[in-house]
XYZ file of C-alpha atoms in Angstrom:
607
model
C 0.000 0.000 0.000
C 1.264 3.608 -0.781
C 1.643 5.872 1.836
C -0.139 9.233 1.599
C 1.736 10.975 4.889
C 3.502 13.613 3.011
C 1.354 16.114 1.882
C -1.258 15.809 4.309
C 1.004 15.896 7.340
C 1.838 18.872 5.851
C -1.944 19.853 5.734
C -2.081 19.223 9.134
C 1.123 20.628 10.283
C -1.445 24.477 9.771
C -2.200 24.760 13.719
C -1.919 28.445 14.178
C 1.542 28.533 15.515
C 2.981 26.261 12.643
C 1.436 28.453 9.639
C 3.757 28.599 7.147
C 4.106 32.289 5.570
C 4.527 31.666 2.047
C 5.997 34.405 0.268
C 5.400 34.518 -3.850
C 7.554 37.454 -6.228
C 5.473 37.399 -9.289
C 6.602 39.678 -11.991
C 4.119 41.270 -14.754
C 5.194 43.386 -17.315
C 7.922 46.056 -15.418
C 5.975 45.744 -12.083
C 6.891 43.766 -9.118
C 4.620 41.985 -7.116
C 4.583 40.570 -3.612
C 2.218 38.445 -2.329
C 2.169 37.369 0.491
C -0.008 34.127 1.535
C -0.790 32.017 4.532
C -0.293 28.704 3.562
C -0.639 25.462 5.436
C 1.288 23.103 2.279
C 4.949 23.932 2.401
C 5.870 21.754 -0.120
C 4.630 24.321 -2.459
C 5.183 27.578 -0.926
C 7.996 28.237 -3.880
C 9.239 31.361 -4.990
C 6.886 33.016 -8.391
C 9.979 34.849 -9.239
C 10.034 34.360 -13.339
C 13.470 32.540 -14.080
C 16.365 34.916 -14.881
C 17.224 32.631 -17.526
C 14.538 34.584 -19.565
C 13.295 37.461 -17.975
C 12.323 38.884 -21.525
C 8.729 36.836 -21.046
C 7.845 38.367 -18.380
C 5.224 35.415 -16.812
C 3.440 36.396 -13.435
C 4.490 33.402 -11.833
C 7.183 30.850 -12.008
C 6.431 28.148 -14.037
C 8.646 24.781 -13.288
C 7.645 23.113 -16.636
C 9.473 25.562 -18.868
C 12.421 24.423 -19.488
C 15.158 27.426 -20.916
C 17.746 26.756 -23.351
C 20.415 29.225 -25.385
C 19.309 28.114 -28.478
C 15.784 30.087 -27.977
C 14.051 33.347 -26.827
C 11.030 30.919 -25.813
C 11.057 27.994 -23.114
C 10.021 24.430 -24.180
C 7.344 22.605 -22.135
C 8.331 19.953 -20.003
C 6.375 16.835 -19.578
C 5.626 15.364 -15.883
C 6.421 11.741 -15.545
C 6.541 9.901 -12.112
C 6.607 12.392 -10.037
C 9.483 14.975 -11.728
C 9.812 17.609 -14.773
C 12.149 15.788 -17.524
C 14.711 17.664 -18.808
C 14.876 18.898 -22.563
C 16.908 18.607 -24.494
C 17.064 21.582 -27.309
C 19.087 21.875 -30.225
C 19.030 25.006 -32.479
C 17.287 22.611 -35.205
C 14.495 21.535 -32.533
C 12.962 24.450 -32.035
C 11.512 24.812 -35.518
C 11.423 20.771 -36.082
C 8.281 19.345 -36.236
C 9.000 17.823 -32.840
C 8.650 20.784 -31.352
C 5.233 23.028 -31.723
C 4.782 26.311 -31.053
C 2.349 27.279 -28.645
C 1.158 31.583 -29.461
C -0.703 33.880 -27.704
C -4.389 34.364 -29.014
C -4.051 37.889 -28.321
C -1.098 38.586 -30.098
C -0.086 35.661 -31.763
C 3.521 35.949 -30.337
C 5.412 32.652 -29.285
C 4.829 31.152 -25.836
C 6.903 28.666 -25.992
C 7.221 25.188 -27.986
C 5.397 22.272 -26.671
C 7.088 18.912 -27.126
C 5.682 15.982 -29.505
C 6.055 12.994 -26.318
C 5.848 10.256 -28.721
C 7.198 11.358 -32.482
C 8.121 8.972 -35.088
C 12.110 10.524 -34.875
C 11.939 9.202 -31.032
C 10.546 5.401 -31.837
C 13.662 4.716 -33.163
C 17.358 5.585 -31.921
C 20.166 5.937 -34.079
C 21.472 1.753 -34.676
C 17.340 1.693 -35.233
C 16.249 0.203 -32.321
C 13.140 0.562 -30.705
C 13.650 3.849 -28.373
C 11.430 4.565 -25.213
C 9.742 7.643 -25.929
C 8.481 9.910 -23.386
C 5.044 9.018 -23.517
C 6.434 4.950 -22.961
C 8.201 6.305 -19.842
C 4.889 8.082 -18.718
C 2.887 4.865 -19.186
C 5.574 2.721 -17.774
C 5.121 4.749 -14.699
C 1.958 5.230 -14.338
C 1.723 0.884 -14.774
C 4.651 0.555 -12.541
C 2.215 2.391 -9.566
C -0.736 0.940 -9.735
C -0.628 -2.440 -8.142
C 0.510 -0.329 -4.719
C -2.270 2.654 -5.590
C -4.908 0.032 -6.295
C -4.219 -1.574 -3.084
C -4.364 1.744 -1.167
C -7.866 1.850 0.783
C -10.321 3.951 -1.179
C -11.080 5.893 2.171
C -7.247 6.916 1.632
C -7.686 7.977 -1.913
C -10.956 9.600 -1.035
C -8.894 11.641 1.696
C -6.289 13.027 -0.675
C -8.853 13.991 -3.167
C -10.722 16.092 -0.265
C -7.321 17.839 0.260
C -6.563 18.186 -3.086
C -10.449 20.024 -3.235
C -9.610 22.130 -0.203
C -6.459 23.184 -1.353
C -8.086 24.189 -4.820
C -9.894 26.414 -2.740
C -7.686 28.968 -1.865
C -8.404 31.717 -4.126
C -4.322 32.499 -5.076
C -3.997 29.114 -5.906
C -7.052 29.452 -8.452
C -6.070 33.031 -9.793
C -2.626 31.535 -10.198
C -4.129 28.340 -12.344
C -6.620 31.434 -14.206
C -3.694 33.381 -15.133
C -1.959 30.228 -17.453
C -5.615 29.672 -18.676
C -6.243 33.443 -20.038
C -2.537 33.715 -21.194
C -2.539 30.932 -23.310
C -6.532 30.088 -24.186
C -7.305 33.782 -24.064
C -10.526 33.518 -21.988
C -11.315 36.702 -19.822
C -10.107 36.265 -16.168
C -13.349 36.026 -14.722
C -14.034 33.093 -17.448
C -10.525 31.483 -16.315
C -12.045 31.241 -12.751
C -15.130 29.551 -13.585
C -13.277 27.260 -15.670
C -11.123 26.224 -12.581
C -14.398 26.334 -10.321
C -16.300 23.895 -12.555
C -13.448 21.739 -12.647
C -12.990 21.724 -8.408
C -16.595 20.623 -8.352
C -15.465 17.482 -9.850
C -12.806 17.289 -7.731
C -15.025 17.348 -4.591
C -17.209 14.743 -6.080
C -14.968 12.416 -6.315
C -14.071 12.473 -2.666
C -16.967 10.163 -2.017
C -16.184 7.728 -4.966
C -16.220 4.794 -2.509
C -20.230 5.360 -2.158
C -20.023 5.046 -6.081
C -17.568 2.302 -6.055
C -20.236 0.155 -3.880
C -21.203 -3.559 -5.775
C -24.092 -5.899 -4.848
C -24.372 -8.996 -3.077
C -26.844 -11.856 -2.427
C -26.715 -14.373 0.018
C -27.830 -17.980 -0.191
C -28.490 -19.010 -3.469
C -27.793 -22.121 -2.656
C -27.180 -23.571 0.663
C -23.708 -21.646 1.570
C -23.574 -20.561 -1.352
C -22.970 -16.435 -1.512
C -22.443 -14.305 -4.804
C -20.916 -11.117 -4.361
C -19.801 -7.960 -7.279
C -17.433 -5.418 -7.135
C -16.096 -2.511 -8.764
C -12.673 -2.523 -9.451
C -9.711 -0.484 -11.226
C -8.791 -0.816 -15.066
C -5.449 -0.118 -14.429
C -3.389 2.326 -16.505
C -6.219 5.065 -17.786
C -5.313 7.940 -20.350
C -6.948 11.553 -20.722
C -6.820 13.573 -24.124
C -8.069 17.105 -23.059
C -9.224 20.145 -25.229
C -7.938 23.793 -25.760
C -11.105 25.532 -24.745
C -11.355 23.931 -21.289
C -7.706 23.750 -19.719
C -8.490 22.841 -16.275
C -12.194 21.685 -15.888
C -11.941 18.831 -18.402
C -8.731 18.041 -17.126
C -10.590 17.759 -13.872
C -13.518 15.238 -15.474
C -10.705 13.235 -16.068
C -8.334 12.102 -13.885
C -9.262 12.596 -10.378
C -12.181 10.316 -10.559
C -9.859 7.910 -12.315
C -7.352 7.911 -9.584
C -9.584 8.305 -7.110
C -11.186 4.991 -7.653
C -7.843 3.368 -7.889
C -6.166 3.881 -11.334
C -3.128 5.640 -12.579
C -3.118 7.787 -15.278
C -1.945 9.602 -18.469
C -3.113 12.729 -19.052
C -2.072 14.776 -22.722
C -3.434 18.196 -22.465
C -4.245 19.966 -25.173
C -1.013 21.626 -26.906
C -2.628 24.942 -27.386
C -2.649 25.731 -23.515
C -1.160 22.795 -21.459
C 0.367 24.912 -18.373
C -3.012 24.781 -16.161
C -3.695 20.849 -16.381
C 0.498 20.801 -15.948
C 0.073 23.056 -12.720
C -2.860 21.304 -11.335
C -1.243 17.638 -11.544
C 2.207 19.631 -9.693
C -0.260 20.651 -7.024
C -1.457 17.473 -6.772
C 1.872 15.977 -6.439
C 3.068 18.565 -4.093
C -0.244 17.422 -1.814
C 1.580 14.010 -1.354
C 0.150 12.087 -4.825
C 2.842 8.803 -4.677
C 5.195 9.365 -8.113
C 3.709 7.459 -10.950
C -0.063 8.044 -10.259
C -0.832 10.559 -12.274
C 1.403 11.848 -15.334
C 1.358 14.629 -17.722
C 3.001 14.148 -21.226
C 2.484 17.141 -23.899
C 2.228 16.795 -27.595
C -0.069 15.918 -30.661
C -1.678 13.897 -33.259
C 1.419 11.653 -32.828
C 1.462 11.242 -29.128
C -2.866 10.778 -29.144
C -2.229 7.582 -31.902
C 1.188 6.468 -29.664
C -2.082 6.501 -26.404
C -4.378 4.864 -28.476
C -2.144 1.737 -29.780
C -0.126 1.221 -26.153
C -1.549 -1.988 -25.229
C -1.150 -0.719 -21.263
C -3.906 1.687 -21.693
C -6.749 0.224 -20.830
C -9.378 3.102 -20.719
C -8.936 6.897 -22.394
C -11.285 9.930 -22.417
C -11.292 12.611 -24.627
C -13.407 16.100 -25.554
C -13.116 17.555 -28.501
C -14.173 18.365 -31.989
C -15.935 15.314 -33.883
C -13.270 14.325 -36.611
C -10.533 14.282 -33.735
C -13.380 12.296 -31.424
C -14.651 9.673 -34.043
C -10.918 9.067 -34.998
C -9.935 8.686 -31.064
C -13.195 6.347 -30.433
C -12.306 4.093 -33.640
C -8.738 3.855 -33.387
C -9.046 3.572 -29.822
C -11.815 0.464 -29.882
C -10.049 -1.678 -32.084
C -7.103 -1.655 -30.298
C -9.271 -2.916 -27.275
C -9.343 -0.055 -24.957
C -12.719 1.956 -23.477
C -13.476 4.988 -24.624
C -15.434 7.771 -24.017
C -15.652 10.849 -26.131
C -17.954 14.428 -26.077
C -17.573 15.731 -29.843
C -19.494 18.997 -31.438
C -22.629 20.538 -30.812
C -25.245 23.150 -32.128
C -27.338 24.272 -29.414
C -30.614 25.343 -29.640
C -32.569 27.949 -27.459
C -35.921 28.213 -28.028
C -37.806 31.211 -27.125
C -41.564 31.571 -26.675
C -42.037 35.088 -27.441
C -45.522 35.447 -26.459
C -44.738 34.685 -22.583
C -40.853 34.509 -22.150
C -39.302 37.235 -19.465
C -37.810 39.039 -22.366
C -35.107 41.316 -20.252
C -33.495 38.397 -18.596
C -33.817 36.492 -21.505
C -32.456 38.311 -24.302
C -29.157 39.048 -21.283
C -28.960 35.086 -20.955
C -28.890 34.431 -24.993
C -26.190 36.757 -25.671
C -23.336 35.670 -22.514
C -24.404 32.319 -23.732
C -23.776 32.659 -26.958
C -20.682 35.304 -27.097
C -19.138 34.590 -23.814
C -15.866 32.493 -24.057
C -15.978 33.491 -27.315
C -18.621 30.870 -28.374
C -15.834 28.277 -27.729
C -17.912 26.077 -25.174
C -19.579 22.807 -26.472
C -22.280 23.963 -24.613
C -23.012 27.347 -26.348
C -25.597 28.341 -26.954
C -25.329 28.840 -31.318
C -28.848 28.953 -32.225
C -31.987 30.581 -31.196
C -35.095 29.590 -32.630
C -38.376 32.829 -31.786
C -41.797 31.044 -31.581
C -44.752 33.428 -32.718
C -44.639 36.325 -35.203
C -42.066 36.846 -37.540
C -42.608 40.669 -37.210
C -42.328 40.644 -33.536
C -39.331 38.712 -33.852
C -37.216 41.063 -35.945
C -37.943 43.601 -32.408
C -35.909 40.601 -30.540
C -33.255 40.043 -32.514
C -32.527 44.162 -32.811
C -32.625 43.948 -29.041
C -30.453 40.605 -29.096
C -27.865 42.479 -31.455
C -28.079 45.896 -29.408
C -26.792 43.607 -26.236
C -24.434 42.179 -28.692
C -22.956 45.643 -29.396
C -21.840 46.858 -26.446
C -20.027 43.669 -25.170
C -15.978 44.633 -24.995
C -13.568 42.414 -27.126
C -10.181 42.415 -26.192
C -7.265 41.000 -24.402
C -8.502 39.020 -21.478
C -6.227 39.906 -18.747
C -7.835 43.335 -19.291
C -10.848 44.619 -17.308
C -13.925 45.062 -18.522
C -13.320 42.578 -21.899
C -16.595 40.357 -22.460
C -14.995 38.656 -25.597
C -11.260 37.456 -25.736
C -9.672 36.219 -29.004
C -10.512 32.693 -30.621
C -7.597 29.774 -30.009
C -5.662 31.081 -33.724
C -5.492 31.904 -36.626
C -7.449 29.062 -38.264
C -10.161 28.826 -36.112
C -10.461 32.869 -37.175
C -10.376 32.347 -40.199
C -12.688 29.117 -40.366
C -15.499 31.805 -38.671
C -14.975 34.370 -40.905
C -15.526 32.037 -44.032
C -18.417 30.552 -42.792
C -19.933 34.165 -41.995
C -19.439 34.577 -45.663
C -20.690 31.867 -47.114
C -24.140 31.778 -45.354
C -23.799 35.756 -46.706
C -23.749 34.337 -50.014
C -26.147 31.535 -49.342
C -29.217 34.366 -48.240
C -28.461 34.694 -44.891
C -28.697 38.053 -43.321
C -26.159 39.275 -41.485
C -27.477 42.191 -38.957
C -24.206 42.271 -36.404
C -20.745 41.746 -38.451
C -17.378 41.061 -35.841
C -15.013 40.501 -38.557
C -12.151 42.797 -39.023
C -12.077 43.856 -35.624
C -9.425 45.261 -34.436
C -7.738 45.721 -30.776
C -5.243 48.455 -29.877
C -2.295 46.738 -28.676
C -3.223 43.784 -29.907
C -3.757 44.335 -33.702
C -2.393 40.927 -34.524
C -4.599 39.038 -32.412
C -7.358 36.280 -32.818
C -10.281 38.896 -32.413
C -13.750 38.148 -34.176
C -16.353 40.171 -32.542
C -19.902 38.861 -32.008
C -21.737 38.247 -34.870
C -25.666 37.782 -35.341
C -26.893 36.141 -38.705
C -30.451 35.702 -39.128
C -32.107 33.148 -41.673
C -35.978 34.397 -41.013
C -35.326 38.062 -41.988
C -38.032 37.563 -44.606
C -39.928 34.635 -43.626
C -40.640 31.743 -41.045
C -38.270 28.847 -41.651
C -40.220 25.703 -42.802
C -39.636 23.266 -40.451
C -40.251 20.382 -43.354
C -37.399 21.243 -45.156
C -33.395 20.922 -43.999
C -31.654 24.119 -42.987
C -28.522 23.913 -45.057
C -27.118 27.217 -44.926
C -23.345 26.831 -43.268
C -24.539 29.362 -40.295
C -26.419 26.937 -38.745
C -25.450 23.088 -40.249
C -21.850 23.987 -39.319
C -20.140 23.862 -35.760
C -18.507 27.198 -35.939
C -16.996 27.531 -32.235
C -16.568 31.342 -32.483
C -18.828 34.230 -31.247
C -21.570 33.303 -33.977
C -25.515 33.368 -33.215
C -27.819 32.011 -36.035
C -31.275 33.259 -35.807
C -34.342 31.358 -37.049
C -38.022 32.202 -36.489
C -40.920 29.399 -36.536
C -45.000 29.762 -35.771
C -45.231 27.534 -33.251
C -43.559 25.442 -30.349
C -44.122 22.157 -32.762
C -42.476 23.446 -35.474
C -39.349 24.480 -32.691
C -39.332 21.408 -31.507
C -39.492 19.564 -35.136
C -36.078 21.438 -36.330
C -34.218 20.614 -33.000
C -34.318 17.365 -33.217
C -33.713 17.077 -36.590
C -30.164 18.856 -35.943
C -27.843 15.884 -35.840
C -26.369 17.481 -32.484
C -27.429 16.476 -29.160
C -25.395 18.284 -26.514
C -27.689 20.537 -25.114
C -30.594 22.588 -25.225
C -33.061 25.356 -23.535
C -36.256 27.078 -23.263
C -37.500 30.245 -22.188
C -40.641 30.601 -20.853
C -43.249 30.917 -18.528
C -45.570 28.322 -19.388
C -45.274 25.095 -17.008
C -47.306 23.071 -19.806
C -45.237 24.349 -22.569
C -41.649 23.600 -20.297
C -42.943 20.290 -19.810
C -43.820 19.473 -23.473
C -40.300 20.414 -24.816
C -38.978 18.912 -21.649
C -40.476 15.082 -22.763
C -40.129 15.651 -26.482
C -36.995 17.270 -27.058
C -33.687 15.104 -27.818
C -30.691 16.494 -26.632
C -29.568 14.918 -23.803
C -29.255 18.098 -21.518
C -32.361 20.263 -21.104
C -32.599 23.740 -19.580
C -35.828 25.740 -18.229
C -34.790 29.038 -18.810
C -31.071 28.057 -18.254
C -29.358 28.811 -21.087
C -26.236 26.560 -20.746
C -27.650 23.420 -18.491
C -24.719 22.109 -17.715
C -24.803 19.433 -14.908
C -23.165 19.866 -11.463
C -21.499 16.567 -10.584
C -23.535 14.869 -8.866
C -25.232 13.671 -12.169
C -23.288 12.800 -15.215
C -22.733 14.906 -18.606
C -25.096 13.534 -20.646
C -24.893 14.666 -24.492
C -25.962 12.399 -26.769
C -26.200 11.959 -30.968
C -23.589 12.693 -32.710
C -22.414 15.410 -29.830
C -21.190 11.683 -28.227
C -19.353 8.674 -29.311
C -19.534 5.338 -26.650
C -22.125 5.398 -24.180
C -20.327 5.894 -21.177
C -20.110 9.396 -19.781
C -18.387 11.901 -17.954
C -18.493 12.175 -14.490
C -20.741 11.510 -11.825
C -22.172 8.110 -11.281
C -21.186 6.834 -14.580
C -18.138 8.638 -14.802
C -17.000 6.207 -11.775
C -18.657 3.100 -13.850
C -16.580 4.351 -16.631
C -12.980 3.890 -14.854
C -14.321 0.818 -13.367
C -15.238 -3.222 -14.244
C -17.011 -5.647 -12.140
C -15.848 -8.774 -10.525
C -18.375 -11.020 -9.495
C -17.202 -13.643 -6.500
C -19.441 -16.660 -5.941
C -18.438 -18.579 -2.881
C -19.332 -21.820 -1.309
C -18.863 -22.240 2.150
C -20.010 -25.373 4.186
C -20.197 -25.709 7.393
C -18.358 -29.438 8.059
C -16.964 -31.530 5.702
C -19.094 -33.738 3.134
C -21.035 -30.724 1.420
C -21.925 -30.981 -2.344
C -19.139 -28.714 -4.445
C -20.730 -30.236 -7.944
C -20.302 -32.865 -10.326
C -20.418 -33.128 -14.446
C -24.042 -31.429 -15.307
C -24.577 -27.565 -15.316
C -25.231 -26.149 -11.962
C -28.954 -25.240 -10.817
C -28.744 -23.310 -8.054
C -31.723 -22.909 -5.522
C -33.957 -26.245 -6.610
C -34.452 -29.060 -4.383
């Protein structure tokens, strides 16, 4: 069994007179920071103080993954593998080798720093051409070399280190530190950054009762003596492959339920913004995690296909767009492992005008369509007005005068509603789909392209955008919406407007979207809630919630094409995910001379 005394004696050492004063330098810009927290973990009370080996970038806070070299202005990203940061090794070649990718700010679309490919086809083989042991092979070596002694450790144990983990993800430095990688490198709005941390704790804290979740059944007697008992056990060696737009709450689906109920684990953020799932799986180190448990290797489409063919991975989880996800599930299946995937959506609100609260409603449309840029699976990309087409051309002005005044910028700065989109491509993908449903009669009556940011003129910026396929007439519900606006998954800042006479006809063109993610109402009609409620698809269903996404006590339950496998994230069957069950039947007589069988199949329970 692994002990677990480090980081929670540590915890515990925080009576008042052993408080340990934890002193962090963080440096932004030409300003010097101290601040100064109380902190009951010493093991990571480290100095922020950005490396002098490159002071030119400036970070806020230390960052132990960044490894410096000579030959480059930028640091390279480290991976995590039992327990420690490997070193890099950099030539002057590497850096622009396509072993190396470089990560850019959205805002500005200035270099980072290069992330490393863990598992490229020039590391397979060494130089005689023999097999070499890439970095992902050391990180799965590890993680399989651990489990036997963290599958053995008492769940009550595991459950404990989770609820410190939680507590210590509480501390509101410790989140604002995670934020800052998570705006810096996604280019989400601060604010944004924090809920993305927050949502991601809540799964923490869920899984520090996995053992209630873990429970099996049992029946006594079948036979006389004889008792049949099931459990849920570990897989083994699990593997997470997490997205850009999320960097620490789908992180957090992943892998602390996994350990939690007694696996190890891989984890591959994504190489747009890896620092925050990096930090968090430090942290959770630092709070005593045995080396080995949990280990973070960086990289791409090469490292994801090195995950899905390593016959020690027994289980991986991914989130992400559907021609990454349908590739990850089929590759993944035939080479015998579980897999669980959450793919695209196009989300549809659907708006009785006639009775909807229109203030609040029109306010929860547009942060749920333009906040995070539109870059949440759970966007809201589509509102569909019920009632009169001339009433609804008042609520979409009103929908694109909200629209207006929303502040795109930089995200570190205050007051910015919309930060930048993830690069260049994903700009660019918008803006072409903007003009093609242009050219395919769409209206467009709020244009974001071109925008442009002082101080950040080379940035990712596409401001929100409102295109409206009923300006002239209802849509027909019997015939398929085509027009790229709305049959494409744009993940950007993009609202597509239709209008339809009644709640039937709403109801008819929502389900015929091949999307299932999620999906709201807005009204104030109990019968009219509870009709779309029981004849609606998606899989997640708000009453005037515009992004219903459940806390973790339930499960994330997309379904269509917005899921491949039929497993899903946390909750309940999150747990039955990175678990199997092992059914025991025993026979136990009391004295000698009981009946253990003979040739003929076994009827239990007749005389």
């Amino acid at each position: 069994m692994m002990k677990l005394t480090q980081g929670r004696n540590l915890l515990r050492s925080g009576s008042r007179a052993a408080t340990v004063a934890a002193t962090r330098t963080a440096m932004f810009a030409s300003t010097t920071i101290t601040i100064t927290t109380s902190s009951r973990l010493a093991s990571t009370s480290r100095s922020f103080a950005v490396s002098t080996a490159a002071p030119q970038n400036n970070f806020k806070y230390d960052a132990p993954w960044f490894h410096y070299s000579e030959h480059s202005k930028e640091p390279h990203v480290m991976n995590f593998i039992n327990g420690s940061f490997e070193p890099v090794t950099v030539s002057n070649d590497d850096v622009v080798s396509s072993s190396s990718i470089p990560l850019f700010d959205p805002s500005s679309n200035k270099v980072l720093s290069y992330v490393p490919e863990s598992h490229h086809p020039s590391q397979q083989m060494d130089n005689d051409g023999n097999e070499s042991t890439t970095a992902l092979n050391r990180a799965v070596a590890a993680a399989k070399q651990a489990y036997p002694a963290w599958s053995n450790t008492p769940v009550q144990s595991r459950q404990r280190l989770m609820l410190d983990y939680a507590h210590f993800l509480h501390r509101k430095e410790v989140r604002e530190e995670i934020a800052y990688w998570i705006t810096l490198e996604n280019g989400k709005t601060t604010a944004d950054a924090m809920g993305d941390v927050w949502r991601g704790l809540e799964v923490v804290e869920a899984a520090t009762r996995v053992g209630c979740d873990m429970l099996g059944d049992s029946l006594q007697n079948l036979s006389s003596g004889l008792d049949t008992t099931s459990y849920r056990v570990p897989l083994g060696v699990c593997a997470g492959i997490a997205p850009f737009n999320f960097p620490a709450m789908i992180a957090l689906w992943m892998y602390p339920l996994a350990i939690a109920a007694g696996n190890t684990y891989v984890l591959k953020p994504t190489e747009k913004a890896p620092s925050a799932s990096i930090l968090l799986t430090k942290y959770l180190h630092d709070l005593g995690l045995p080396p080995g448990v949990v280990n973070t290797v960086n990289g791409s489409k090469d490292t994801v296909d090195g995950i899905l063919t390593h016959p020690d991975v027994k289980a991986i989880s991914f989130v992400g767009s559907n021609r990454a996800g349908e590739y990850i599930h089929d590759v993944g299946s035939r080479n015998g492992k579980r897999v669980q995937a959450n793919l695209g959506a196009k989300n549809h609100a659907t708006v009785l005008m006639e009775d909807a609260d229109r203030e609040s409603t029109i306010k929860a449309i547009v942060g749920a369509a333009f906040g995070a840029a539109g870059q949440r699976c759970m966007a809201l990309s589509v509102v569909v007005l019920v009632g009169d087409l001339e009433e609804s051309r008042g609520w979409v002005q009103e929908i694109v005068e909200q629209a207006k005044v929303l502040k795109v910028g930089n995200g570190f700065v205050e007051g910015v509603d919309v930060g930048p989109l993830i690069s260049k491509d994903a700009t660019e993908r918008a803006e072409n789909i903007i003009q093609h449903s242009i050219d395919e009669g769409a209206t467009c009556l709020l244009d974001g392209r071109g925008i442009t940011v002082d101080g950040f003129e080379d940035g990712n910026f596409l401001g929100p955008t409102v295109v409206s396929l009923s300006d002239r007439q209802h849509i027909d519900p019997d015939q398929p919406i085509t027009n790229p606006a709305y049959a494409e998954e744009i993940f950007a800042p993009v609202l597509t407007v239709l209008a339809v006479p009644t709640l039937d006809d709403a109801i008819s063109i929502s389900n015929e979207n091949a999307y299932g993610n999620g999906t709201a109402i807005f009204t104030t009609s109990g019968g009219a809630a509870r009709k779309y409620q029981y004849e609606i698809e998606a899989g997640q269903v708000g009453i005037n919630v515009p992004i219903p996404v459940p806390l973790p006590f339930f499960s994330f339950t997309g379904n269509k094409n917005s899921i491949r496998g039929d497993v899903n994230f946390y909750g309940k069957s999150g747990v039955n995910f990175f678990t199997q069950l092992k059914t025991v039947t025993s026979n136990w007589q009391y004295g000698k001379g009981g009946d253990l069988g003979g040739v003929t199949m076994p009827v239990l329970g007749k005389k």
